[in-house]
Coordinates of N, CA and C in Angstrom, one line a residue:
X616 N 60.3 113.1 49.2 CA 61.0 113.3 50.4 C 62.1 112.1 50.3
X617 N 63.6 112.9 50.2 CA 64.4 111.6 49.9 C 66.0 111.8 50.4
X618 N 66.7 110.9 50.8 CA 67.9 111.4 51.4 C 68.9 110.3 50.7
X619 N 70.2 110.3 50.3 CA 70.7 109.5 49.6 C 72.3 109.9 49.8
X620 N 73.1 109.0 49.1 CA 74.5 109.1 49.4 C 75.4 108.5 48.4
X621 N 76.3 109.3 47.4 CA 76.4 108.7 46.5 C 78.0 108.5 46.9
X622 N 78.6 107.0 46.5 CA 80.0 106.5 46.8 C 80.8 106.3 45.2
X623 N 81.6 107.0 45.1 CA 82.3 107.0 44.0 C 83.3 106.0 43.9
X624 N 82.9 105.2 42.8 CA 83.6 103.8 42.6 C 84.8 104.6 41.8
X625 N 84.7 105.3 40.6 CA 85.8 105.6 39.7 C 85.8 107.0 39.8
X626 N 86.9 107.7 38.6 CA 86.5 108.9 38.5 C 84.6 109.5 37.9
X627 N 84.4 108.3 37.3 CA 83.0 108.6 36.5 C 82.1 107.7 37.1
X628 N 82.5 106.8 37.4 CA 81.3 105.7 38.2 C 80.5 105.7 39.6
X629 N 80.1 105.7 39.8 CA 79.0 105.6 41.4 C 78.3 104.8 41.7
X630 N 78.0 104.4 43.0 CA 77.2 103.8 43.4 C 76.2 104.8 44.4
X631 N 74.6 104.5 44.4 CA 73.8 105.6 44.9 C 72.9 105.0 45.5
X632 N 72.8 104.4 47.0 CA 71.5 104.1 47.5 C 70.7 105.4 48.1
X633 N 69.8 105.1 48.3 CA 68.5 106.3 48.5 C 67.6 105.6 49.6
X634 N 66.9 106.6 50.2 CA 65.4 106.1 51.1 C 64.6 107.2 50.6
X635 N 63.5 107.0 50.3 CA 62.6 107.9 49.8 C 61.1 107.5 50.4
X636 N 60.2 108.4 50.8 CA 59.1 108.5 50.8 C 58.1 108.9 49.5
X637 N 57.8 107.6 48.8 CA 57.0 108.3 47.5 C 55.4 108.2 47.9
X638 N 54.7 109.1 46.9 CA 53.5 108.5 46.5 C 52.9 108.0 45.3
X639 N 52.2 107.3 45.0 CA 52.1 107.2 43.7 C 50.4 106.8 43.4
X640 N 50.2 106.9 42.7 CA 48.5 106.4 42.3 C 48.1 106.6 40.6
X641 N 47.0 106.7 40.5 CA 46.1 106.6 39.1 C 44.9 107.2 39.5
X642 N 44.4 108.0 38.8 CA 42.9 108.7 38.4 C 42.4 108.3 37.3
X643 N 41.1 107.8 37.1 CA 40.4 107.1 36.2 C 39.1 107.2 35.7
X644 N 38.5 107.1 35.0 CA 37.2 107.1 35.0 C 36.5 106.2 33.9
X645 N 35.2 106.0 34.1 CA 34.5 105.3 33.3 C 32.9 105.6 33.2
X646 N 31.9 105.5 32.2 CA 31.0 105.9 32.1 C 29.8 104.4 31.7
X647 N 29.5 104.1 32.5 CA 28.1 103.1 32.1 C 26.8 103.3 32.0
X648 N 26.3 103.6 33.2 CA 25.1 104.6 33.2 C 25.2 105.7 33.8
X649 N 26.6 106.1 34.5 CA 26.8 107.1 35.0 C 28.2 107.7 34.8
X650 N 28.9 108.8 35.2 CA 30.0 108.6 35.1 C 30.4 108.4 36.8
X651 N 31.7 107.8 36.6 CA 32.4 107.4 38.0 C 33.8 107.7 38.0
X652 N 34.6 108.0 39.3 CA 35.7 108.7 38.8 C 36.3 107.7 40.5
X653 N 37.3 107.4 39.9 CA 38.6 106.4 40.9 C 39.7 107.6 40.8
X654 N 39.9 107.8 42.2 CA 41.3 108.0 42.1 C 42.1 107.0 43.8
X655 N 43.0 106.6 43.3 CA 43.9 105.6 43.9 C 45.5 106.1 44.5
X656 N 45.7 106.0 45.8 CA 46.7 106.9 46.4 C 47.7 105.7 47.3
X657 N 48.9 105.8 47.3 CA 49.5 104.5 47.6 C 50.8 105.4 48.1
X658 N 50.8 105.0 49.3 CA 52.1 105.5 50.0 C 53.1 104.8 50.0
X659 N 54.7 105.0 50.0 CA 55.4 103.7 50.0 C 56.9 104.5 50.6
X660 N 57.7 103.5 51.2 CA 58.8 103.9 51.5 C 59.6 103.3 51.0
X661 N 60.8 103.8 50.1 CA 61.5 103.1 48.7 C 62.5 103.2 49.3
X662 N 63.4 102.1 48.8 CA 65.1 102.2 48.5 C 65.3 102.1 47.4
X663 N 65.5 102.9 46.2 CA 66.1 102.4 45.2 C 67.9 102.7 45.2
X664 N 68.0 101.5 44.4 CA 69.9 101.4 44.4 C 69.9 101.8 43.1
X665 N 71.2 102.6 42.7 CA 71.7 103.1 41.4 C 72.8 102.8 41.0
X666 N 73.3 102.9 39.9 CA 74.8 103.0 39.4 C 75.0 104.1 38.8
X667 N 75.8 105.1 38.8 CA 75.8 105.9 37.9 C 77.2 106.1 37.1
X668 N 76.7 107.2 35.7 CA 78.2 107.3 35.1 C 77.8 108.7 34.8
X669 N 78.9 109.7 35.2 CA 79.1 111.2 34.8 C 79.6 111.4 33.6
X670 N 78.9 111.6 32.7 CA 79.1 111.9 31.3 C 79.2 113.5 31.1
X671 N 78.8 114.3 31.5 CA 78.9 115.5 31.6 C 79.8 116.2 32.9
X672 N 81.3 116.4 32.6 CA 81.8 117.4 34.0 C 82.1 118.4 33.6
X673 N 81.7 119.7 33.6 CA 82.1 121.0 33.4 C 82.5 121.7 34.6
X674 N 83.0 123.1 34.7 CA 82.8 123.7 35.9 C 81.5 124.0 36.5
X675 N 80.6 124.6 36.4 CA 79.7 124.7 37.0 C 78.3 123.7 37.0
X676 N 78.8 122.3 36.7 CA 77.7 121.5 36.3 C 78.1 120.1 35.9
X677 N 77.5 119.2 36.0 CA 77.4 117.9 36.2 C 76.8 117.1 35.6
X678 N 76.4 116.1 34.2 CA 75.3 115.2 34.2 C 75.7 113.9 34.3
X679 N 74.7 113.1 35.1 CA 74.8 111.7 35.2 C 73.8 111.1 34.5
X680 N 74.2 109.6 33.9 CA 73.1 108.5 33.8 C 72.9 107.8 34.9
X681 N 71.5 107.5 35.2 CA 71.3 106.4 36.2 C 70.8 105.0 35.4
X682 N 71.2 103.8 36.0 CA 70.6 102.5 35.9 C 70.1 101.9 37.3
X683 N 69.3 101.3 37.7 CA 69.2 100.4 38.8 C 67.9 99.9 39.1
X684 N 67.6 99.6 40.0 CA 66.6 99.2 40.8 C 66.2 99.8 41.9
X685 N 64.8 99.5 42.4 CA 64.0 99.9 43.8 C 62.9 98.7 44.0
X686 N 62.9 98.7 45.7 CA 62.0 98.2 46.3 C 61.0 99.0 47.3
X687 N 60.1 98.5 46.9 CA 59.1 99.9 48.1 C 58.4 98.8 49.2
X688 N 58.1 99.5 49.9 CA 57.0 99.3 51.5 C 55.8 99.9 51.2
X689 N 54.9 99.3 51.3 CA 53.5 100.1 51.2 C 53.3 100.8 53.0
X690 N 52.9 101.8 52.8 CA 52.6 102.2 54.4 C 51.1 102.3 54.2
X691 N 50.5 102.8 53.7 CA 49.0 102.7 53.3 C 48.5 103.0 51.9
X692 N 47.5 102.5 51.5 CA 46.7 102.9 50.3 C 45.4 103.1 50.7
X693 N 44.7 104.0 49.8 CA 43.6 104.9 49.8 C 43.0 105.0 48.5
X694 N 41.6 104.7 48.4 CA 40.9 105.1 47.1 C 39.7 106.0 47.3
X695 N 39.3 106.5 46.3 CA 38.4 107.6 46.4 C 37.6 107.7 45.0
X696 N 36.2 107.9 45.7 CA 35.4 107.1 44.4 C 34.0 108.1 44.3
X697 N 33.9 109.0 43.1 CA 32.9 109.9 43.1 C 32.2 109.2 42.0
X698 N 30.6 109.5 42.1 CA 29.5 109.2 41.1 C 29.3 110.5 40.8
X699 N 28.7 110.5 39.7 CA 27.7 111.8 39.0 C 26.8 112.3 40.2
X700 N 27.1 113.8 40.7 CA 26.0 114.0 41.4 C 26.1 113.5 42.4
X701 N 27.3 113.4 43.3 CA 27.0 112.5 44.8 C 28.6 113.1 45.4
X702 N 28.9 112.8 46.9 CA 29.9 113.2 47.3 C 31.1 112.0 47.0
X703 N 31.9 112.9 47.3 CA 33.1 111.8 47.2 C 33.1 110.6 48.4
X704 N 33.7 109.4 48.3 CA 33.8 108.4 49.6 C 35.2 108.1 49.6
X705 N 36.0 108.2 50.2 CA 37.5 107.7 50.9 C 37.2 106.8 51.3
X706 N 37.9 105.6 51.1 CA 38.2 104.6 52.1 C 39.8 104.2 51.7
X707 N 40.0 102.8 52.7 CA 41.2 102.5 52.8 C 40.9 101.5 51.8
X708 N 42.1 101.1 51.2 CA 42.4 100.1 49.9 C 43.1 99.2 50.5
X709 N 42.5 98.2 50.9 CA 43.1 96.7 51.3 C 44.0 95.6 50.4
X710 N 43.8 95.8 49.0 CA 43.8 94.9 48.4 C 45.2 95.2 47.7
X711 N 46.0 96.1 48.1 CA 47.2 96.2 47.6 C 48.6 95.5 47.9
X712 N 49.4 95.0 47.4 CA 50.3 94.2 47.9 C 51.3 94.9 49.0
X713 N 52.0 94.5 50.0 CA 53.1 95.3 50.9 C 54.0 95.6 50.1
X714 N 54.8 95.0 49.2 CA 56.0 95.2 48.8 C 56.0 95.5 46.6
X715 N 56.4 96.4 46.2 CA 56.9 96.7 45.0 C 58.2 96.5 44.9
X716 N 58.3 96.0 43.4 CA 60.0 96.5 43.0 C 60.0 96.7 41.7
X717 N 61.0 97.2 41.2 CA 61.2 96.9 40.1 C 62.4 97.6 39.0
X718 N 62.5 98.7 38.0 CA 64.0 99.0 37.7 C 64.0 100.3 37.5
X719 N 64.4 101.2 37.5 CA 64.6 102.6 36.8 C 65.9 103.0 36.3
X720 N 65.6 104.0 35.0 CA 66.9 104.6 34.7 C 66.5 106.0 34.5
X721 N 67.7 106.9 34.3 CA 67.4 108.3 34.4 C 68.4 109.1 34.1
X722 N 68.5 110.8 34.3 CA 69.4 111.2 33.9 C 69.4 112.7 35.3
X723 N 70.5 113.1 35.7 CA 70.4 114.6 36.5 C 71.3 115.1 36.0
X724 N 71.2 116.7 36.8 CA 72.0 117.7 36.5 C 72.2 118.2 37.5
X725 N 73.1 118.6 37.9 CA 73.8 119.1 39.2 C 74.3 120.4 39.0
X726 N 74.1 121.7 39.5 CA 74.6 123.2 39.5 C 74.7 123.2 40.3
X727 N 76.4 123.9 40.2 CA 77.1 124.7 41.2 C 77.0 126.2 41.1
X728 N 75.9 126.8 42.2 CA 75.6 128.0 42.3 C 76.2 128.4 43.7
X729 N 77.7 129.4 43.7 CA 78.2 129.8 44.5 C 79.0 128.6 45.3
X730 N 78.6 128.4 46.8 CA 79.3 127.2 47.3 C 78.0 126.1 47.7
X731 N 77.1 126.3 46.6 CA 75.9 125.3 47.1 C 75.7 124.7 45.6
X732 N 74.9 123.5 45.8 CA 74.7 122.4 44.7 C 73.1 122.7 44.4
X733 N 72.4 122.4 43.2 CA 71.0 122.5 43.2 C 71.0 121.3 42.0
X734 N 69.7 120.6 42.2 CA 69.8 119.2 41.3 C 68.4 118.9 40.7
X735 N 68.4 118.5 39.7 CA 67.3 118.6 38.6 C 67.7 117.0 38.1
X736 N 66.4 116.3 38.5 CA 66.4 114.7 38.0 C 65.4 114.3 37.6
X737 N 65.5 113.2 36.7 CA 64.4 112.9 35.6 C 64.6 111.7 35.6
X738 N 63.7 110.3 36.0 CA 63.9 109.1 36.3 C 62.4 108.4 35.6
X739 N 62.2 107.5 34.9 CA 61.7 106.5 34.4 C 61.5 105.5 35.3
X740 N 60.4 104.8 35.8 CA 60.2 103.7 36.7 C 59.1 102.9 36.1
X741 N 60.0 101.4 36.0 CA 59.1 100.6 35.7 C 58.9 99.1 36.7
X742 N 57.7 99.2 37.0 CA 57.4 98.1 38.3 C 57.5 96.8 37.2
X743 N 57.7 95.6 38.2 CA 58.0 94.2 37.6 C 57.0 93.4 38.1
X744 N 56.1 93.8 39.3 CA 55.3 92.9 39.6 C 54.1 93.6 39.9
X745 N 52.6 92.6 39.8 CA 51.3 93.3 40.0 C 51.4 93.7 41.6
X746 N 50.6 95.1 41.5 CA 50.7 95.5 42.9 C 49.1 95.1 43.6
X747 N 48.5 94.6 43.2 CA 47.2 93.9 43.5 C 47.0 92.7 44.1
X748 N 46.3 92.4 45.3 CA 46.2 91.0 45.3 C 44.9 90.3 44.9
X749 N 45.0 89.2 44.4 CA 43.6 88.9 43.4 C 43.0 88.0 44.5
X750 N 41.7 88.5 44.8 CA 41.0 87.3 45.7 C 40.9 86.3 45.5
X751 N 40.6 85.0 46.1 CA 40.5 83.6 45.8 C 39.1 83.3 44.9
X752 N 38.2 84.5 45.3 CA 36.6 84.0 44.5 C 36.4 84.6 43.3
X753 N 37.6 85.2 42.7 CA 37.8 86.0 41.4 C 38.0 84.6 40.7
X754 N 37.2 84.9 39.6 CA 37.3 83.4 38.4 C 38.4 83.8 37.7
X755 N 38.7 83.1 36.6 CA 40.4 83.2 35.4 C 40.1 84.3 34.9
X756 N 39.0 84.8 34.4 CA 38.8 85.9 33.7 C 39.0 87.3 34.1
X757 N 38.7 87.0 35.5 CA 39.1 88.4 36.2 C 40.8 88.8 36.1
X758 N 41.2 87.1 36.9 CA 42.7 87.0 37.3 C 43.3 87.7 36.3
X759 N 43.3 87.0 34.4 CA 43.9 87.3 33.6 C 43.8 88.7 33.3
X760 N 42.8 89.4 33.6 CA 42.8 90.6 33.2 C 42.9 91.8 34.0
X761 N 43.6 91.5 35.0 CA 43.8 92.5 36.1 C 45.6 92.5 36.6
X762 N 46.2 92.7 35.7 CA 47.4 92.8 36.2 C 48.0 94.2 36.1
X763 N 48.2 94.7 37.1 CA 48.3 95.9 37.6 C 49.9 96.6 37.9
X764 N 50.8 97.1 37.4 CA 52.0 97.5 37.6 C 52.4 98.9 37.9
X765 N 53.4 99.4 38.6 CA 53.6 100.5 38.6 C 54.7 101.0 37.6
X766 N 54.4 101.9 36.7 CA 54.9 102.7 35.9 C 55.0 104.4 35.7
X767 N 55.9 104.9 35.7 CA 55.9 106.5 36.2 C 57.1 107.0 36.1
X768 N 56.8 108.4 35.9 CA 58.2 109.3 35.6 C 57.9 110.2 37.1
X769 N 59.4 110.5 37.7 CA 59.8 111.1 38.9 C 60.5 112.3 38.6
X770 N 59.8 113.6 38.8 CA 60.8 114.5 38.5 C 61.3 115.3 39.2
X771 N 62.3 115.5 40.0 CA 62.6 116.3 41.1 C 63.8 117.4 41.3
X772 N 63.7 118.1 42.1 CA 64.3 119.7 42.2 C 64.9 119.2 43.6
X773 N 66.3 119.5 43.8 CA 66.8 119.1 45.2 C 68.2 120.4 45.2
X774 N 68.2 120.3 46.8 CA 69.4 121.1 47.0 C 70.0 120.2 47.9
X775 N 71.6 120.2 47.6 CA 72.3 118.9 48.1 C 73.2 120.2 49.1
X776 N 73.5 119.5 50.2 CA 74.5 120.0 51.1 C 75.3 118.8 51.7

């Protein structure tokens, strides 16, 4: 869920701040003695800021390239752990830092249909900080091996009014 406003700096170049609710996470599993599945979900209030370049200007379609950065504030975070032949346990995840930040690049296509606009947006996000807090009691071995940065693909379909 997002809201944004594009400000034209010239005929083809623009500046676009946004405000978004995003959910990021990961599913992974491992098997030591029995299979274990982890699901981590983190909800953020995110502020991406982009510069755009309109590379395609036709009658019914616009194409833009984006490059920018983002900062995100963690609203909450949860983990679900399921062991083989047992129920799923959902708990609050307290080891996630409150702020995430990074860079993003992407492309979008804006379609003009009658008097409405529809948008297809594809972006790649690259987190630049470690999102987890490292407990003081962990040794250097753990500290060096647990760097987790958010990286992902964002695909959205939108209606613009």
